[in-house]
Amino acid sequence: MIPLPVAPRLAALRGVPHAIPYQGSKRVLAHAIVRLLPDGTADLIEPFAGSAAVSIAASHLGIPRGVRLRDVNGPLIGLWRRILDAPDALADDYAALWEAQRPDPDGFYRRVRDEFNAGHDPHLLLYLLARCVKASVRYNRLGEFNQAADRRRLGARPGAMRDRIRGASRALAGADVAAGDYRAPLTGAGPADVVYLDPPYQGVSASRDQRYLRGLDREEFYAALREAVGAGVSFLLSYDGSTGRKRYGPGVPPELGLLALALQAGPSAQATLNGHRLPTVESLYLSPALRDRLGGEARVLDRLSGGRPPLPSV
């Protein structure tokens, strides 16, 4: 694992809109990750779409020719479809919910949560994400959203949310969005594509993570990575990490031959809430094909330090 300092912030990403608040979003690390997308990238593929922070940043910079978002969370993908296809109507629906909550925010939140679990309407999910504790998604064993409301706030104001929705819709215009498993998008990527994988730290195991609707089997995931390496797929993987002395999840097996980097992600938000200031380190792995497209390990490190040397053709 190669330790690296915090990547320089890209001024061009200042103020990039993100419509979906999500704990664990890669908004900070996107400044580093987009530096590792080769010139001539065809599609940027996110099989664990979540808030799509990397795709939004990369698209805002005009790096990939296209974006493919996939996630097993069907309601989340439904929300992304509305962001792309009907941003103003979605913003109107959110504004109506935001105004209606004011007499009884907690009771209203619980009623919306029940309604969402019954019908999975995308605008209800957006409201829940904006209001829930620490923007932290939680599901019970029945697949129901069960995170509580943050009583200290009412969520983003309607005007601010409208701007974020419109901005994300513009950035990802034309994106291919569909519900589905990670395997086919990963192993079937083309030679000019790049896949960015961001499974949850502790969800990559046989046990179900409450942040995801379905558990992710570790050995099956390793097998898919092995197949992708063999097929010459260019991919980036955010996998394990640490906060202070606490580690999150095991590292990737060395026999996969991935280039392992340790990125400084700043202070832990959770630790800060608890009155501590602890550094967060997130691991980022590059497939051999991507490393070679970027010109080798030395050029990868140069890109992360702020340089961008000429690249070999894809």
XYZ file of C-alpha atoms in Angstrom:
314
model
C 0.000 0.000 0.000
C 1.538 3.308 -1.112
C 0.671 6.155 1.325
C -0.169 9.446 -0.354
C -0.893 12.967 0.906
C -4.206 14.691 0.267
C -4.549 15.270 -3.470
C -4.674 18.950 -4.439
C -8.242 20.195 -4.801
C -9.346 20.898 -8.347
C -10.660 24.441 -8.627
C -12.923 23.332 -11.469
C -14.850 21.107 -9.052
C -15.659 23.903 -6.622
C -19.424 24.097 -6.243
C -20.177 20.971 -8.297
C -23.800 20.083 -7.447
C -24.746 16.812 -5.753
C -28.460 16.108 -5.545
C -28.379 13.042 -3.294
C -26.993 13.403 0.247
C -25.275 10.125 1.114
C -22.985 9.126 3.958
C -19.770 7.747 2.497
C -20.082 9.811 -0.671
C -16.784 10.217 -2.511
C -17.174 13.978 -3.030
C -13.831 14.675 -1.320
C -11.916 11.820 -2.929
C -13.354 12.647 -6.350
C -10.624 15.304 -6.619
C -8.102 12.441 -6.637
C -10.102 9.777 -8.459
C -10.898 11.864 -11.544
C -7.160 12.405 -12.041
C -6.895 8.672 -12.720
C -9.363 8.615 -15.606
C -7.346 8.315 -18.828
C -7.724 10.703 -21.729
C -10.104 9.076 -24.193
C -12.202 7.372 -21.527
C -15.342 6.080 -23.239
C -17.869 5.191 -20.533
C -17.355 5.721 -16.824
C -19.300 2.932 -15.149
C -20.420 2.977 -11.494
C -21.972 -0.379 -10.523
C -22.490 0.861 -6.917
C -23.943 4.190 -7.958
C -25.019 5.638 -4.602
C -24.713 9.414 -4.878
C -22.661 9.069 -8.124
C -20.172 11.636 -6.804
C -17.327 10.443 -9.028
C -19.472 10.329 -12.174
C -20.804 13.825 -11.502
C -17.303 15.221 -10.967
C -15.874 13.481 -14.030
C -18.802 14.541 -16.230
C -18.571 18.114 -14.974
C -14.951 18.109 -16.168
C -15.925 16.560 -19.508
C -13.694 13.513 -19.081
C -15.803 10.477 -20.120
C -17.883 10.340 -23.287
C -20.687 8.637 -21.366
C -21.761 7.449 -17.911
C -23.463 4.228 -16.827
C -24.990 4.093 -13.344
C -26.065 0.786 -11.825
C -27.215 -0.179 -8.317
C -29.185 -3.052 -6.789
C -31.228 -0.448 -4.909
C -34.180 -0.057 -7.282
C -35.763 2.966 -5.542
C -32.410 4.771 -5.635
C -32.136 4.146 -9.366
C -35.715 5.378 -9.700
C -34.630 8.586 -8.003
C -31.737 8.965 -10.434
C -34.120 8.527 -13.362
C -36.298 11.350 -12.069
C -33.251 13.580 -11.525
C -32.265 13.051 -15.156
C -35.702 12.986 -16.804
C -37.825 15.389 -14.737
C -35.622 17.523 -12.468
C -38.089 20.388 -11.973
C -41.027 18.095 -11.251
C -38.890 16.264 -8.691
C -37.877 19.586 -7.138
C -41.561 20.581 -6.942
C -42.434 17.321 -5.173
C -39.583 17.807 -2.703
C -40.649 21.392 -2.016
C -44.199 20.259 -1.258
C -42.919 17.696 1.249
C -40.525 20.169 2.833
C -43.274 22.731 3.394
C -45.776 20.137 4.637
C -43.398 18.906 7.360
C -43.141 22.216 9.205
C -46.014 21.832 11.726
C -44.766 18.396 12.892
C -41.363 17.485 11.392
C -40.816 14.229 13.298
C -44.316 12.865 12.851
C -44.323 13.855 9.189
C -40.983 12.139 8.613
C -42.297 8.884 10.085
C -45.407 9.037 7.891
C -43.317 9.652 4.779
C -41.030 6.778 5.732
C -44.014 4.429 6.027
C -45.383 5.652 2.701
C -42.024 5.146 1.014
C -41.685 1.615 2.342
C -45.123 0.818 0.961
C -44.648 2.292 -2.524
C -40.987 3.317 -3.076
C -41.808 6.664 -4.713
C -38.491 8.360 -5.627
C -39.381 11.836 -4.323
C -40.141 10.330 -0.901
C -36.680 8.752 -0.843
C -35.085 12.113 -1.638
C -36.899 13.704 1.294
C -35.849 10.879 3.634
C -32.216 11.176 2.556
C -32.294 14.918 3.141
C -33.782 14.519 6.621
C -32.336 11.299 8.039
C -29.559 11.148 10.637
C -26.144 11.994 9.103
C -27.529 11.271 5.593
C -26.956 7.656 6.575
C -29.122 5.108 4.786
C -30.285 2.156 6.880
C -32.533 -0.759 5.929
C -33.980 -3.501 8.117
C -34.011 -7.192 7.237
C -37.270 -6.755 5.352
C -35.623 -4.221 3.070
C -37.469 -1.301 4.655
C -35.866 2.112 5.138
C -35.650 2.462 8.916
C -33.251 5.332 9.645
C -34.562 7.981 12.060
C -34.912 11.691 11.365
C -32.257 14.194 12.360
C -34.204 16.417 14.732
C -31.717 19.266 14.453
C -32.572 20.139 10.866
C -35.332 20.046 8.261
C -33.167 19.089 5.288
C -31.986 21.244 2.400
C -34.277 24.160 1.639
C -36.336 23.738 -1.544
C -34.420 26.388 -3.502
C -31.060 24.853 -2.680
C -32.324 21.360 -3.501
C -33.720 22.552 -6.828
C -30.331 23.988 -7.775
C -28.619 20.729 -6.832
C -31.086 18.597 -8.771
C -30.823 20.770 -11.867
C -27.033 20.797 -11.656
C -26.739 17.033 -11.272
C -29.211 16.538 -14.118
C -27.138 18.751 -16.402
C -23.869 17.070 -15.429
C -25.206 13.555 -16.076
C -27.390 14.349 -19.085
C -27.660 11.270 -21.298
C -26.389 8.847 -18.641
C -27.512 5.223 -18.907
C -29.220 4.418 -15.602
C -30.583 0.991 -14.613
C -31.071 -1.198 -11.575
C -28.843 -4.240 -11.471
C -25.981 -6.222 -9.993
C -22.326 -5.171 -10.244
C -20.989 -8.242 -12.054
C -22.035 -7.632 -15.670
C -21.064 -3.921 -15.723
C -17.660 -4.804 -14.261
C -16.673 -7.870 -16.247
C -18.271 -6.686 -19.489
C -16.647 -3.245 -19.658
C -14.919 -2.353 -22.922
C -11.197 -1.587 -23.351
C -11.753 2.201 -23.414
C -14.160 2.212 -20.453
C -13.297 2.719 -16.785
C -15.260 1.110 -13.947
C -15.352 2.754 -10.525
C -16.374 0.405 -7.706
C -17.407 1.723 -4.302
C -18.924 -1.091 -2.229
C -19.432 -0.307 1.476
C -16.429 -1.013 3.735
C -18.052 -3.642 5.892
C -20.661 -4.722 3.372
C -18.183 -6.731 1.330
C -18.842 -9.878 3.275
C -21.316 -12.697 3.647
C -23.307 -10.690 6.210
C -25.861 -8.109 5.123
C -24.886 -4.478 5.596
C -27.753 -2.237 6.682
C -26.591 0.387 4.214
C -27.420 -1.931 1.314
C -30.566 -3.827 0.418
C -28.546 -6.974 -0.233
C -25.330 -8.386 1.192
C -22.218 -8.693 -0.948
C -20.377 -11.980 -0.793
C -16.646 -11.385 -0.458
C -15.437 -14.442 -2.360
C -17.864 -13.807 -5.220
C -16.653 -10.229 -5.362
C -13.013 -11.340 -5.506
C -13.905 -13.802 -8.279
C -15.510 -10.982 -10.292
C -12.423 -8.813 -9.774
C -10.218 -11.701 -10.889
C -12.313 -12.135 -14.050
C -12.149 -8.406 -14.764
C -8.357 -8.386 -14.354
C -8.082 -11.332 -16.732
C -10.275 -9.560 -19.277
C -8.111 -6.429 -19.169
C -10.799 -4.218 -17.634
C -9.669 -0.814 -16.369
C -11.152 -0.332 -12.927
C -10.704 1.645 -9.715
C -11.828 0.197 -6.405
C -12.504 1.980 -3.120
C -12.621 -0.871 -0.645
C -11.080 -0.759 2.818
C -9.824 2.083 4.985
C -9.151 3.317 8.487
C -10.026 6.078 10.940
C -7.298 6.606 13.488
C -6.345 3.094 14.594
C -9.656 1.531 13.547
C -9.647 -0.394 10.271
C -12.679 -1.011 8.085
C -12.671 -4.325 6.307
C -9.871 -6.526 4.950
C -7.636 -5.475 2.082
C -7.838 -6.906 -1.418
C -5.918 -10.183 -1.975
C -2.396 -9.363 -3.270
C -2.587 -12.083 -5.926
C -5.026 -9.906 -7.891
C -2.053 -7.700 -8.755
C -3.808 -4.381 -8.115
C -1.876 -1.181 -7.470
C -2.797 -0.262 -3.882
C -2.853 3.383 -2.806
C -3.729 4.921 0.563
C -5.458 8.280 0.128
C -5.839 10.846 2.893
C -9.549 11.722 3.096
C -9.376 14.340 5.863
C -10.895 14.138 9.347
C -13.617 11.596 10.038
C -17.068 13.234 10.084
C -18.331 10.653 12.569
C -15.379 11.186 14.912
C -15.855 14.945 14.703
C -19.488 14.553 15.748
C -18.247 12.589 18.775
C -15.795 15.340 19.768
C -12.645 13.776 18.305
C -10.464 14.702 15.350
C -9.220 11.545 13.689
C -7.707 11.215 10.214
C -9.418 9.020 7.663
C -7.441 6.985 5.132
C -9.228 5.307 2.226
C -7.687 2.625 0.060
C -7.891 2.927 -3.707
C -6.895 0.051 -5.976
C -6.092 0.248 -9.692
C -6.341 -2.718 -12.027
C -3.242 -3.619 -14.058
C -4.964 -2.504 -17.272
C -5.695 0.954 -15.890
C -2.210 1.294 -14.427
C -0.741 0.508 -17.839
C -3.110 2.894 -19.656
C -1.889 5.654 -17.363
C 1.739 4.905 -18.163
C 2.757 2.902 -15.090
C 2.984 3.423 -11.350
C 5.222 6.494 -11.480
C 2.810 8.369 -13.722
C -0.138 7.362 -11.546
C 1.600 8.935 -8.555
C 2.500 11.999 -10.602
C -1.135 12.507 -11.568
C -2.234 12.309 -7.953
C 0.333 14.911 -6.986
C -1.126 17.353 -9.498
C 0.765 16.541 -12.656
C -0.849 15.257 -15.844
C 1.827 14.016 -18.266
C 1.072 12.934 -21.864
C -0.593 9.519 -21.911
C -0.145 6.549 -24.211
C -2.983 5.807 -26.608
C -5.715 3.459 -25.428
